[in-house]
Coordinates of C-alpha atoms in Angstrom, one line a residue:
M49 CA 22.8 66.4 -25.6
K50 CA 20.0 64.3 -24.0
R51 CA 18.2 64.2 -27.4
G52 CA 21.3 62.9 -29.1
L53 CA 21.8 60.2 -26.4
Y54 CA 18.2 59.1 -26.8
I55 CA 18.6 58.8 -30.6
L56 CA 21.8 56.8 -30.1
L57 CA 20.0 54.3 -27.7
I58 CA 17.1 53.9 -30.1
S59 CA 19.5 53.3 -33.0
I60 CA 21.4 50.6 -30.9
L61 CA 18.1 49.0 -30.0
F62 CA 17.0 49.0 -33.6
I63 CA 20.3 47.5 -34.9
S64 CA 20.1 44.9 -32.1
C65 CA 16.6 43.9 -33.1
S66 CA 17.5 43.9 -36.7
D67 CA 20.5 41.6 -36.1
F68 CA 18.3 39.2 -34.1
Q69 CA 15.6 39.1 -36.8
K70 CA 18.3 38.5 -39.4
T71 CA 19.8 35.7 -37.4
L72 CA 16.4 34.2 -36.7
K73 CA 15.7 33.9 -40.4
S74 CA 19.1 32.7 -41.4
E75 CA 20.3 29.1 -41.9
D76 CA 23.5 29.6 -39.9
T77 CA 23.0 27.3 -36.9
A78 CA 26.4 28.3 -35.5
K79 CA 25.4 32.0 -35.5
K80 CA 22.1 31.1 -33.9
F81 CA 23.8 29.2 -31.2
E82 CA 26.3 32.1 -30.5
M83 CA 23.5 34.7 -30.4
A84 CA 21.2 32.5 -28.3
T85 CA 24.0 32.0 -25.8
E86 CA 24.6 35.8 -25.6
L87 CA 20.9 36.5 -25.2
Y88 CA 20.7 33.8 -22.5
D89 CA 23.6 35.3 -20.6
A90 CA 21.8 38.7 -20.8
E91 CA 18.6 37.1 -19.5
K92 CA 16.8 37.8 -22.7
W93 CA 14.8 34.6 -22.3
N94 CA 12.2 35.0 -25.0
K95 CA 14.7 35.8 -27.8
S96 CA 17.1 33.1 -26.7
Y97 CA 14.3 30.6 -26.5
R98 CA 13.2 31.3 -30.1
L99 CA 16.7 30.7 -31.4
L100 CA 17.3 27.6 -29.3
D101 CA 14.0 26.2 -30.4
Q102 CA 15.1 26.4 -34.0
I103 CA 18.5 24.6 -33.5
L104 CA 17.7 22.1 -30.7
Q105 CA 17.1 19.2 -33.1
Q106 CA 20.0 20.1 -35.4
Y107 CA 22.5 19.7 -32.5
R108 CA 21.2 16.3 -31.2
G109 CA 24.2 14.1 -30.6
K110 CA 26.7 16.9 -30.9
P111 CA 28.9 18.3 -28.1
Q112 CA 26.8 21.5 -27.8
A113 CA 23.6 19.5 -27.4
E114 CA 23.8 19.3 -23.6
K115 CA 24.2 23.0 -23.1
I116 CA 21.5 23.9 -25.6
T117 CA 19.0 21.4 -24.1
F118 CA 19.6 22.9 -20.6
M119 CA 19.3 26.5 -21.8
H120 CA 16.2 25.7 -23.8
A121 CA 14.5 24.3 -20.7
M122 CA 15.7 27.2 -18.5
C123 CA 14.3 29.8 -20.9
S124 CA 10.9 28.1 -20.6
Y125 CA 11.2 28.1 -16.9
Q126 CA 12.2 31.8 -16.8
L127 CA 9.2 32.6 -19.1
K128 CA 7.0 30.8 -16.5
D129 CA 5.9 28.2 -19.0
Y130 CA 6.3 25.6 -16.3
Y131 CA 4.6 22.6 -18.1
I132 CA 7.0 22.9 -20.9
A133 CA 10.0 23.6 -18.7
S134 CA 9.4 20.6 -16.5
F135 CA 9.0 18.4 -19.6
H136 CA 12.3 19.6 -21.0
F137 CA 14.2 19.4 -17.6
D138 CA 12.9 15.9 -17.2
K139 CA 14.1 15.1 -20.7
F140 CA 17.5 16.7 -19.9
T141 CA 18.0 14.5 -16.8
D142 CA 17.0 11.4 -18.8
I143 CA 19.5 12.1 -21.5
Y144 CA 22.3 13.5 -19.4
P145 CA 22.1 11.9 -15.9
Q146 CA 25.8 12.4 -15.3
S147 CA 25.7 16.1 -16.2
E148 CA 26.9 18.7 -13.7
K149 CA 23.5 20.3 -14.4
A150 CA 21.5 17.2 -13.7
E151 CA 20.8 18.1 -10.0
E152 CA 19.7 21.6 -10.8
A153 CA 17.6 20.4 -13.7
S154 CA 15.9 17.7 -11.6
F155 CA 15.0 20.3 -8.9
L156 CA 13.7 22.8 -11.4
A157 CA 11.6 20.2 -13.1
A158 CA 10.0 19.3 -9.7
K159 CA 9.6 23.0 -8.9
G160 CA 7.8 23.5 -12.2
Y161 CA 5.3 21.0 -11.1
Y162 CA 4.9 22.9 -7.8
Y163 CA 4.1 26.1 -9.8
N164 CA 1.4 24.3 -11.7
S165 CA -0.4 23.3 -8.5
P166 CA -3.7 25.1 -8.3
V167 CA -5.4 26.8 -5.3
Y168 CA -6.6 24.3 -2.7
S169 CA -10.3 24.6 -3.7
K170 CA -9.7 23.1 -7.1
E171 CA -8.9 19.6 -8.2
Q172 CA -5.5 18.6 -6.7
K173 CA -4.1 16.2 -9.3
E174 CA -1.1 18.5 -10.1
T175 CA -0.5 19.0 -6.4
V176 CA -0.1 15.3 -5.8
E177 CA 2.1 15.0 -8.9
A178 CA 4.3 17.9 -7.6
I179 CA 4.8 16.2 -4.2
E180 CA 5.7 13.0 -5.9
K181 CA 8.3 14.7 -8.1
L182 CA 9.8 16.6 -5.2
Q183 CA 10.0 13.5 -3.1
I184 CA 11.8 11.7 -6.0
F185 CA 14.3 14.6 -6.1
V186 CA 14.9 14.4 -2.3
N187 CA 15.4 10.7 -2.5
E188 CA 17.9 11.0 -5.4
Y189 CA 19.8 14.0 -4.0
P190 CA 19.6 13.7 -0.2
E191 CA 22.7 16.0 0.2
S192 CA 21.5 18.6 -2.4
Q193 CA 21.9 22.3 -1.9
Y194 CA 18.2 22.5 -2.9
L195 CA 17.1 20.0 -0.2
G196 CA 15.8 22.7 2.2
D197 CA 13.8 24.4 -0.6
A198 CA 12.4 21.1 -1.8
N199 CA 11.2 20.2 1.7
E200 CA 9.6 23.6 2.2
L201 CA 7.7 23.2 -1.1
V202 CA 6.5 19.7 -0.1
K203 CA 5.3 21.1 3.2
E204 CA 3.4 23.9 1.4
L205 CA 1.8 21.5 -1.1
D206 CA 0.9 19.0 1.7
F207 CA -0.9 21.8 3.6
K208 CA -2.9 22.5 0.4
L209 CA -4.1 18.9 0.3
Q210 CA -4.8 19.1 4.1
K211 CA -6.8 22.4 3.6
K212 CA -8.9 20.9 0.8
A213 CA -9.8 17.8 2.8
F214 CA -10.5 19.8 5.9
E215 CA -12.7 22.3 4.1
I216 CA -14.7 19.4 2.5
A217 CA -15.3 17.9 5.9
K218 CA -16.2 21.2 7.4
Q219 CA -18.6 22.0 4.6
Y220 CA -20.6 18.9 5.4
N221 CA -20.8 20.3 9.0
T222 CA -22.0 23.7 7.6
I223 CA -24.8 22.1 5.5
R224 CA -25.8 19.9 8.4
E225 CA -24.7 16.6 6.8
Y226 CA -23.3 15.6 10.2
K227 CA -22.8 11.9 9.6
A228 CA -20.8 12.6 6.4
S229 CA -18.8 15.3 8.3
V230 CA -17.8 12.9 11.0
K231 CA -16.7 10.3 8.4
A232 CA -14.8 12.9 6.4
F233 CA -13.0 14.2 9.5
N234 CA -12.0 10.6 10.5
N235 CA -10.6 10.1 7.0
F236 CA -8.8 13.4 7.2
M237 CA -7.0 12.3 10.4
L238 CA -6.1 9.0 9.0
E239 CA -4.6 10.6 5.8
F240 CA -2.9 13.5 7.6
P241 CA -1.9 12.3 11.1
G242 CA 0.4 15.2 11.6
A243 CA -1.8 17.8 10.1
T244 CA -1.5 21.5 11.0
L245 CA -5.3 21.7 11.1
K246 CA -5.6 18.6 13.4
G247 CA -6.9 20.6 16.4
E248 CA -9.6 22.3 14.4
A249 CA -10.5 18.9 12.9
F250 CA -10.9 17.3 16.3
Y251 CA -13.3 20.1 17.4
Y252 CA -15.4 20.1 14.2
R253 CA -15.6 16.3 14.3
F254 CA -16.9 16.5 17.9
D255 CA -19.3 19.3 16.9
S256 CA -20.7 17.2 14.0
A257 CA -21.0 14.2 16.3
Y258 CA -22.8 16.3 18.9
N259 CA -25.3 17.6 16.4
L260 CA -25.8 14.1 14.9
A261 CA -26.5 12.8 18.4
V262 CA -28.9 15.5 19.7
L263 CA -30.9 15.5 16.5
S264 CA -31.1 11.8 16.2
I265 CA -34.3 9.7 16.3
E266 CA -34.8 7.9 19.5
Y267 CA -33.6 4.4 18.6
L268 CA -30.2 5.7 17.3
K269 CA -29.7 8.4 19.9
E270 CA -28.0 6.5 22.8
E271 CA -25.3 5.0 20.6
R272 CA -24.6 8.4 19.0
L273 CA -24.5 10.2 22.3
K274 CA -21.8 7.7 23.4
D275 CA -19.9 8.3 20.2
A276 CA -20.0 12.0 20.6
L277 CA -18.8 11.8 24.2
A278 CA -15.9 9.7 23.0
Y279 CA -15.0 12.3 20.5
F280 CA -15.1 15.0 23.2
K281 CA -12.6 12.9 25.3
A282 CA -10.4 12.6 22.3
L283 CA -10.4 16.4 21.8
Q284 CA -9.9 17.0 25.5
K285 CA -6.9 14.7 25.6
A286 CA -5.2 15.8 22.4
F287 CA -6.0 19.5 22.6
P288 CA -6.8 20.5 26.2
D289 CA -6.0 24.2 25.4
S290 CA -8.1 24.4 22.3
E291 CA -9.8 27.7 21.8
H292 CA -13.1 25.8 21.4
M293 CA -12.7 24.0 24.7
E294 CA -15.2 26.1 26.6
A295 CA -18.0 25.6 24.1
A296 CA -17.1 22.0 23.7
T297 CA -17.3 21.4 27.5
L298 CA -20.8 22.8 27.6
M299 CA -21.8 20.6 24.6
N300 CA -20.3 17.6 26.5
E301 CA -22.3 18.4 29.6
E302 CA -25.5 18.4 27.5
L303 CA -24.6 15.1 25.9
Q304 CA -24.0 13.6 29.3
Q305 CA -27.3 14.8 30.6
Q306 CA -29.2 13.3 27.6
L307 CA -27.3 10.0 28.0
N308 CA -28.3 10.0 31.7
T309 CA -32.0 9.8 30.7
F310 CA -31.3 6.5 29.0
T311 CA -29.5 5.2 32.0
T312 CA -32.5 6.3 34.2
K313 CA -35.0 4.6 31.9
S314 CA -33.0 1.3 32.0

């Protein structure tokens, strides 16, 4: 009984595959459209895409073109070919701005850019582009059902940019390029005033300024000690409960003692 059922399933699968191959090679665009739609509804994205790709140009300007263009883009999206999917969804919204699918297409186009964003340690051109695309979507569809998802994606991408900038500044600290580190952290705070990593940035900026000051040659030291003390005050004011506050306080006391020697000399 089980063997018979197995053979039946294999036979159905073979016939189905044979029918697909036959349709794929045929010149019957209507049949291809019909099968592509059936495969699309069954979430057979690859097969549906192959048929749609063959007939897309042939249906330009016809009533079915809108549906085919959307399905073609969606198949690419479901196959995780996000560059191609975003390109086709963007094209769809350009051609059919009044379509009932325009909002969904616009969101999925932007989300495709999100998926192409690399890890924070790499070049972030795609991340910036994804944020721009999502922001355009939010501006165009402020009441969209996808608004919450879009805002979460923007937040995640923005954190990736924050993380990259923060790690660059921190790396300068690690390799003892303290002047460059202070500058990088200052730039970080200007670029990301509401950054999640702001507390850490305040501490490592102070740490870099501290090391820059105590390691300075004599004629630069007094000014750098004052700068470092100012960065401590900024840390203390903005993040009084920082996990680094105990260490930072000891560093501040040392800075103050060293600055006092200049006051005594004068």
